[in-house]
Amino acid sequence: GKNGVPVAENFRLEQSTIADTIQVGQVRVRTLYLSVDPYMRCRMNEDTGSDYLLPWQLSEVADGGGIGVVEESKHDNLAKGDFVTSFKWPWQTVAILDGSLLQKLVPQLVNGRLSYFLGAAGITGLTALLGIREKGHVAVGANQTMVVSGAAGACGSLAGQIGRLEGCSRVVGIAGTDEKCSILVQEMGFDAAINYKKGNVAEQLRELCPGGVDVYFDNVGGDISDTVISQMNQNSHIILCGQISQYNKDVPYPPPLPPDIEKIRKERNITRERFLVLNYMDKQEASVLQLCQWIQEGKLKVRETVVEGLANIGAAFQSMMNGGNIGKQIVSVSK
């Protein structure tokens, strides 16, 4: 349904068989890692609300970002033992895939941590980096303050660090537990973090961002975003990455702002343009190399919440949608 919180029971595990032989151009792969992401909630609706997202079909195999190893190949550019990835990886332990739809991975780029290609060195990291570069208008030496909501999540935890690397002088995160706030400050270099479940968020923002907010990396929408926008400066910028607080509701995307907040946005000339990383794939290769370099140099700290076993992917999805994880949610399928 369009309204409602997803639960593990929305998914079921089935045993099946695949063909014994593969055709020319195909590869047989063993799945290693699957990515679980907030946007997938939209794929549980018959109308995803987006022209680039297809709905999952009832009683068909779900899919998403995945990584595996080639076990047999009849594709000219892929060989047994190659590590590969795809945005349309089926949620199954073994699969036969069209080799032309797979991208070969170089484990050395991420110090052997293959799962990073689903997160910090994959679409999540690209979303954070390109979102900041294309919509944040961050400039070195401009003394800009960035606020990140959903800051302990997969994208938010990277966005704050990248904002600093790109030139922001102050970065403040908003998260839902004291533990998450502590990790943001002590491990990931945020200047401060606000637990939105404690105290008055508006008062804390005023205290922590005395010069106002210049860049807002928005992952959540709703009341938190309204609070941040009300403290943004003239000619500031919202990077509209996600609206997880709204995904379980039947509302358009991006959700319209309340009239009083929209009035502030217009009066202060605050940009709030939909950001879709798939529109910038011409910059993918160079951006991934930049992310990998930061990871190798220790400038980009990566957190993952890893759940073992395909049978637990529904529970992992439910936990992520409830904000229970830190960093990227990954399901480890097989060793």
mmCIF file with all atom_site columns, C-alpha atoms in Angstrom, residues 230-319:
data_model
loop_
_atom_site.group_PDB
_atom_site.id
_atom_site.type_symbol
_atom_site.label_atom_id
_atom_site.label_alt_id
_atom_site.label_comp_id
_atom_site.label_asym_id
_atom_site.label_entity_id
_atom_site.label_seq_id
_atom_site.pdbx_PDB_ins_code
_atom_site.Cartn_x
_atom_site.Cartn_y
_atom_site.Cartn_z
_atom_site.occupancy
_atom_site.B_iso_or_equiv
_atom_site.pdbx_formal_charge
_atom_site.auth_seq_id
_atom_site.auth_comp_id
_atom_site.auth_asym_id
_atom_site.auth_atom_id
_atom_site.pdbx_PDB_model_num
ATOM 1  C CA . SER A 1 230 ? 13.705 28.451  8.707   1.00 0.00 ? 230 SER A CA 1
ATOM 2  C CA . GLN A 1 231 ? 17.312 29.148  9.768   1.00 0.00 ? 231 GLN A CA 1
ATOM 3  C CA . MET A 1 232 ? 18.882 29.201  6.311   1.00 0.00 ? 232 MET A CA 1
ATOM 4  C CA . ASN A 1 233 ? 20.596 32.297  4.975   1.00 0.00 ? 233 ASN A CA 1
ATOM 5  C CA . GLN A 1 234 ? 19.828 34.446  1.957   1.00 0.00 ? 234 GLN A CA 1
ATOM 6  C CA . ASN A 1 235 ? 20.852 32.742  -1.323  1.00 0.00 ? 235 ASN A CA 1
ATOM 7  C CA . SER A 1 236 ? 21.541 29.447  0.427   1.00 0.00 ? 236 SER A CA 1
ATOM 8  C CA . HIS A 1 237 ? 21.062 25.967  -1.034  1.00 0.00 ? 237 HIS A CA 1
ATOM 9  C CA . ILE A 1 238 ? 19.138 22.786  -0.202  1.00 0.00 ? 238 ILE A CA 1
ATOM 10 C CA . ILE A 1 239 ? 20.525 19.549  -1.629  1.00 0.00 ? 239 ILE A CA 1
ATOM 11 C CA . LEU A 1 240 ? 17.348 17.519  -1.991  1.00 0.00 ? 240 LEU A CA 1
ATOM 12 C CA . CYS A 1 241 ? 18.740 14.013  -1.607  1.00 0.00 ? 241 CYS A CA 1
ATOM 13 C CA . GLY A 1 242 ? 15.933 12.110  0.111   1.00 0.00 ? 242 GLY A CA 1
ATOM 14 C CA . GLN A 1 243 ? 12.746 12.459  2.138   1.00 0.00 ? 243 GLN A CA 1
ATOM 15 C CA . ILE A 1 244 ? 12.668 9.247   4.170   1.00 0.00 ? 244 ILE A CA 1
ATOM 16 C CA . SER A 1 245 ? 10.154 10.646  6.674   1.00 0.00 ? 245 SER A CA 1
ATOM 17 C CA . GLN A 1 246 ? 7.656  10.899  3.802   1.00 0.00 ? 246 GLN A CA 1
ATOM 18 C CA . TYR A 1 247 ? 8.225  7.597   1.973   1.00 0.00 ? 247 TYR A CA 1
ATOM 19 C CA . ASN A 1 248 ? 5.521  5.744   3.902   1.00 0.00 ? 248 ASN A CA 1
ATOM 20 C CA . LYS A 1 249 ? 2.911  8.359   2.983   1.00 0.00 ? 249 LYS A CA 1
ATOM 21 C CA . ASP A 1 250 ? 0.979  8.943   -0.227  1.00 0.00 ? 250 ASP A CA 1
ATOM 22 C CA . VAL A 1 251 ? 2.496  12.322  -1.130  1.00 0.00 ? 251 VAL A CA 1
ATOM 23 C CA . PRO A 1 252 ? 4.180  13.594  -4.318  1.00 0.00 ? 252 PRO A CA 1
ATOM 24 C CA . TYR A 1 253 ? 7.955  13.765  -4.571  1.00 0.00 ? 253 TYR A CA 1
ATOM 25 C CA . PRO A 1 254 ? 9.459  16.075  -3.680  1.00 0.00 ? 254 PRO A CA 1
ATOM 26 C CA . PRO A 1 255 ? 6.836  16.772  -1.033  1.00 0.00 ? 255 PRO A CA 1
ATOM 27 C CA . PRO A 1 256 ? 5.609  20.389  -1.042  1.00 0.00 ? 256 PRO A CA 1
ATOM 28 C CA . LEU A 1 257 ? 6.763  22.563  1.836   1.00 0.00 ? 257 LEU A CA 1
ATOM 29 C CA . PRO A 1 258 ? 4.226  24.021  4.292   1.00 0.00 ? 258 PRO A CA 1
ATOM 30 C CA . PRO A 1 259 ? 3.098  27.500  3.135   1.00 0.00 ? 259 PRO A CA 1
ATOM 31 C CA . ASP A 1 260 ? 5.032  29.385  5.832   1.00 0.00 ? 260 ASP A CA 1
ATOM 32 C CA . ILE A 1 261 ? 8.273  27.513  5.037   1.00 0.00 ? 261 ILE A CA 1
ATOM 33 C CA . GLU A 1 262 ? 7.778  27.915  1.279   1.00 0.00 ? 262 GLU A CA 1
ATOM 34 C CA . LYS A 1 263 ? 7.366  31.655  1.891   1.00 0.00 ? 263 LYS A CA 1
ATOM 35 C CA . ILE A 1 264 ? 10.711 31.741  3.724   1.00 0.00 ? 264 ILE A CA 1
ATOM 36 C CA . ARG A 1 265 ? 12.335 29.765  0.920   1.00 0.00 ? 265 ARG A CA 1
ATOM 37 C CA . LYS A 1 266 ? 11.142 32.205  -1.729  1.00 0.00 ? 266 LYS A CA 1
ATOM 38 C CA . GLU A 1 267 ? 11.905 35.362  0.254   1.00 0.00 ? 267 GLU A CA 1
ATOM 39 C CA . ARG A 1 268 ? 15.468 34.209  0.949   1.00 0.00 ? 268 ARG A CA 1
ATOM 40 C CA . ASN A 1 269 ? 16.002 32.836  -2.565  1.00 0.00 ? 269 ASN A CA 1
ATOM 41 C CA . ILE A 1 270 ? 16.857 29.362  -1.231  1.00 0.00 ? 270 ILE A CA 1
ATOM 42 C CA . THR A 1 271 ? 17.304 26.811  -4.010  1.00 0.00 ? 271 THR A CA 1
ATOM 43 C CA . ARG A 1 272 ? 15.496 23.487  -3.581  1.00 0.00 ? 272 ARG A CA 1
ATOM 44 C CA . GLU A 1 273 ? 15.844 21.522  -6.793  1.00 0.00 ? 273 GLU A CA 1
ATOM 45 C CA . ARG A 1 274 ? 15.294 17.817  -7.150  1.00 0.00 ? 274 ARG A CA 1
ATOM 46 C CA . PHE A 1 275 ? 18.648 16.036  -7.344  1.00 0.00 ? 275 PHE A CA 1
ATOM 47 C CA . LEU A 1 276 ? 18.993 12.745  -9.223  1.00 0.00 ? 276 LEU A CA 1
ATOM 48 C CA . VAL A 1 277 ? 22.488 11.285  -9.379  1.00 0.00 ? 277 VAL A CA 1
ATOM 49 C CA . LEU A 1 278 ? 21.613 9.280   -12.510 1.00 0.00 ? 278 LEU A CA 1
ATOM 50 C CA . ASN A 1 279 ? 21.566 12.574  -14.426 1.00 0.00 ? 279 ASN A CA 1
ATOM 51 C CA . TYR A 1 280 ? 25.315 12.957  -13.835 1.00 0.00 ? 280 TYR A CA 1
ATOM 52 C CA . MET A 1 281 ? 26.634 9.567   -14.910 1.00 0.00 ? 281 MET A CA 1
ATOM 53 C CA . ASP A 1 282 ? 29.105 11.272  -17.257 1.00 0.00 ? 282 ASP A CA 1
ATOM 54 C CA . LYS A 1 283 ? 30.963 12.237  -14.077 1.00 0.00 ? 283 LYS A CA 1
ATOM 55 C CA . GLN A 1 284 ? 30.730 8.785   -12.485 1.00 0.00 ? 284 GLN A CA 1
ATOM 56 C CA . GLU A 1 285 ? 34.192 7.432   -13.272 1.00 0.00 ? 285 GLU A CA 1
ATOM 57 C CA . ALA A 1 286 ? 36.159 10.473  -12.082 1.00 0.00 ? 286 ALA A CA 1
ATOM 58 C CA . SER A 1 287 ? 33.943 10.823  -9.006  1.00 0.00 ? 287 SER A CA 1
ATOM 59 C CA . VAL A 1 288 ? 34.342 7.163   -7.984  1.00 0.00 ? 288 VAL A CA 1
ATOM 60 C CA . LEU A 1 289 ? 38.125 7.510   -8.297  1.00 0.00 ? 289 LEU A CA 1
ATOM 61 C CA . GLN A 1 290 ? 37.976 10.596  -6.050  1.00 0.00 ? 290 GLN A CA 1
ATOM 62 C CA . LEU A 1 291 ? 35.923 8.716   -3.456  1.00 0.00 ? 291 LEU A CA 1
ATOM 63 C CA . CYS A 1 292 ? 38.321 5.750   -3.564  1.00 0.00 ? 292 CYS A CA 1
ATOM 64 C CA . GLN A 1 293 ? 41.302 8.056   -3.124  1.00 0.00 ? 293 GLN A CA 1
ATOM 65 C CA . TRP A 1 294 ? 39.728 9.638   -0.034  1.00 0.00 ? 294 TRP A CA 1
ATOM 66 C CA . ILE A 1 295 ? 38.991 6.168   1.368   1.00 0.00 ? 295 ILE A CA 1
ATOM 67 C CA . GLN A 1 296 ? 42.577 5.010   0.777   1.00 0.00 ? 296 GLN A CA 1
ATOM 68 C CA . GLU A 1 297 ? 43.946 8.170   2.381   1.00 0.00 ? 297 GLU A CA 1
ATOM 69 C CA . GLY A 1 298 ? 41.692 7.759   5.416   1.00 0.00 ? 298 GLY A CA 1
ATOM 70 C CA . LYS A 1 299 ? 39.947 11.071  4.724   1.00 0.00 ? 299 LYS A CA 1
ATOM 71 C CA . LEU A 1 300 ? 36.561 9.404   4.234   1.00 0.00 ? 300 LEU A CA 1
ATOM 72 C CA . LYS A 1 301 ? 35.458 7.205   7.136   1.00 0.00 ? 301 LYS A CA 1
ATOM 73 C CA . VAL A 1 302 ? 33.018 4.461   6.200   1.00 0.00 ? 302 VAL A CA 1
ATOM 74 C CA . ARG A 1 303 ? 30.430 2.794   8.416   1.00 0.00 ? 303 ARG A CA 1
ATOM 75 C CA . GLU A 1 304 ? 28.343 -0.223  7.428   1.00 0.00 ? 304 GLU A CA 1
ATOM 76 C CA . THR A 1 305 ? 25.611 -2.182  9.159   1.00 0.00 ? 305 THR A CA 1
ATOM 77 C CA . VAL A 1 306 ? 25.984 -5.716  7.835   1.00 0.00 ? 306 VAL A CA 1
ATOM 78 C CA . VAL A 1 307 ? 23.277 -8.379  8.145   1.00 0.00 ? 307 VAL A CA 1
ATOM 79 C CA . GLU A 1 308 ? 24.207 -11.976 7.363   1.00 0.00 ? 308 GLU A CA 1
ATOM 80 C CA . GLY A 1 309 ? 22.076 -14.136 5.101   1.00 0.00 ? 309 GLY A CA 1
ATOM 81 C CA . LEU A 1 310 ? 19.556 -13.623 2.316   1.00 0.00 ? 310 LEU A CA 1
ATOM 82 C CA . ALA A 1 311 ? 16.780 -14.869 4.628   1.00 0.00 ? 311 ALA A CA 1
ATOM 83 C CA . ASN A 1 312 ? 17.247 -11.738 6.761   1.00 0.00 ? 312 ASN A CA 1
ATOM 84 C CA . ILE A 1 313 ? 17.014 -9.123  4.007   1.00 0.00 ? 313 ILE A CA 1
ATOM 85 C CA . GLY A 1 314 ? 13.377 -8.265  4.824   1.00 0.00 ? 314 GLY A CA 1
ATOM 86 C CA . ALA A 1 315 ? 14.282 -7.629  8.452   1.00 0.00 ? 315 ALA A CA 1
ATOM 87 C CA . ALA A 1 316 ? 17.254 -5.540  7.319   1.00 0.00 ? 316 ALA A CA 1
ATOM 88 C CA . PHE A 1 317 ? 14.960 -3.434  5.149   1.00 0.00 ? 317 PHE A CA 1
ATOM 89 C CA . GLN A 1 318 ? 12.518 -2.929  8.016   1.00 0.00 ? 318 GLN A CA 1
ATOM 90 C CA . SER A 1 319 ? 15.326 -1.905  10.387  1.00 0.00 ? 319 SER A CA 1
#
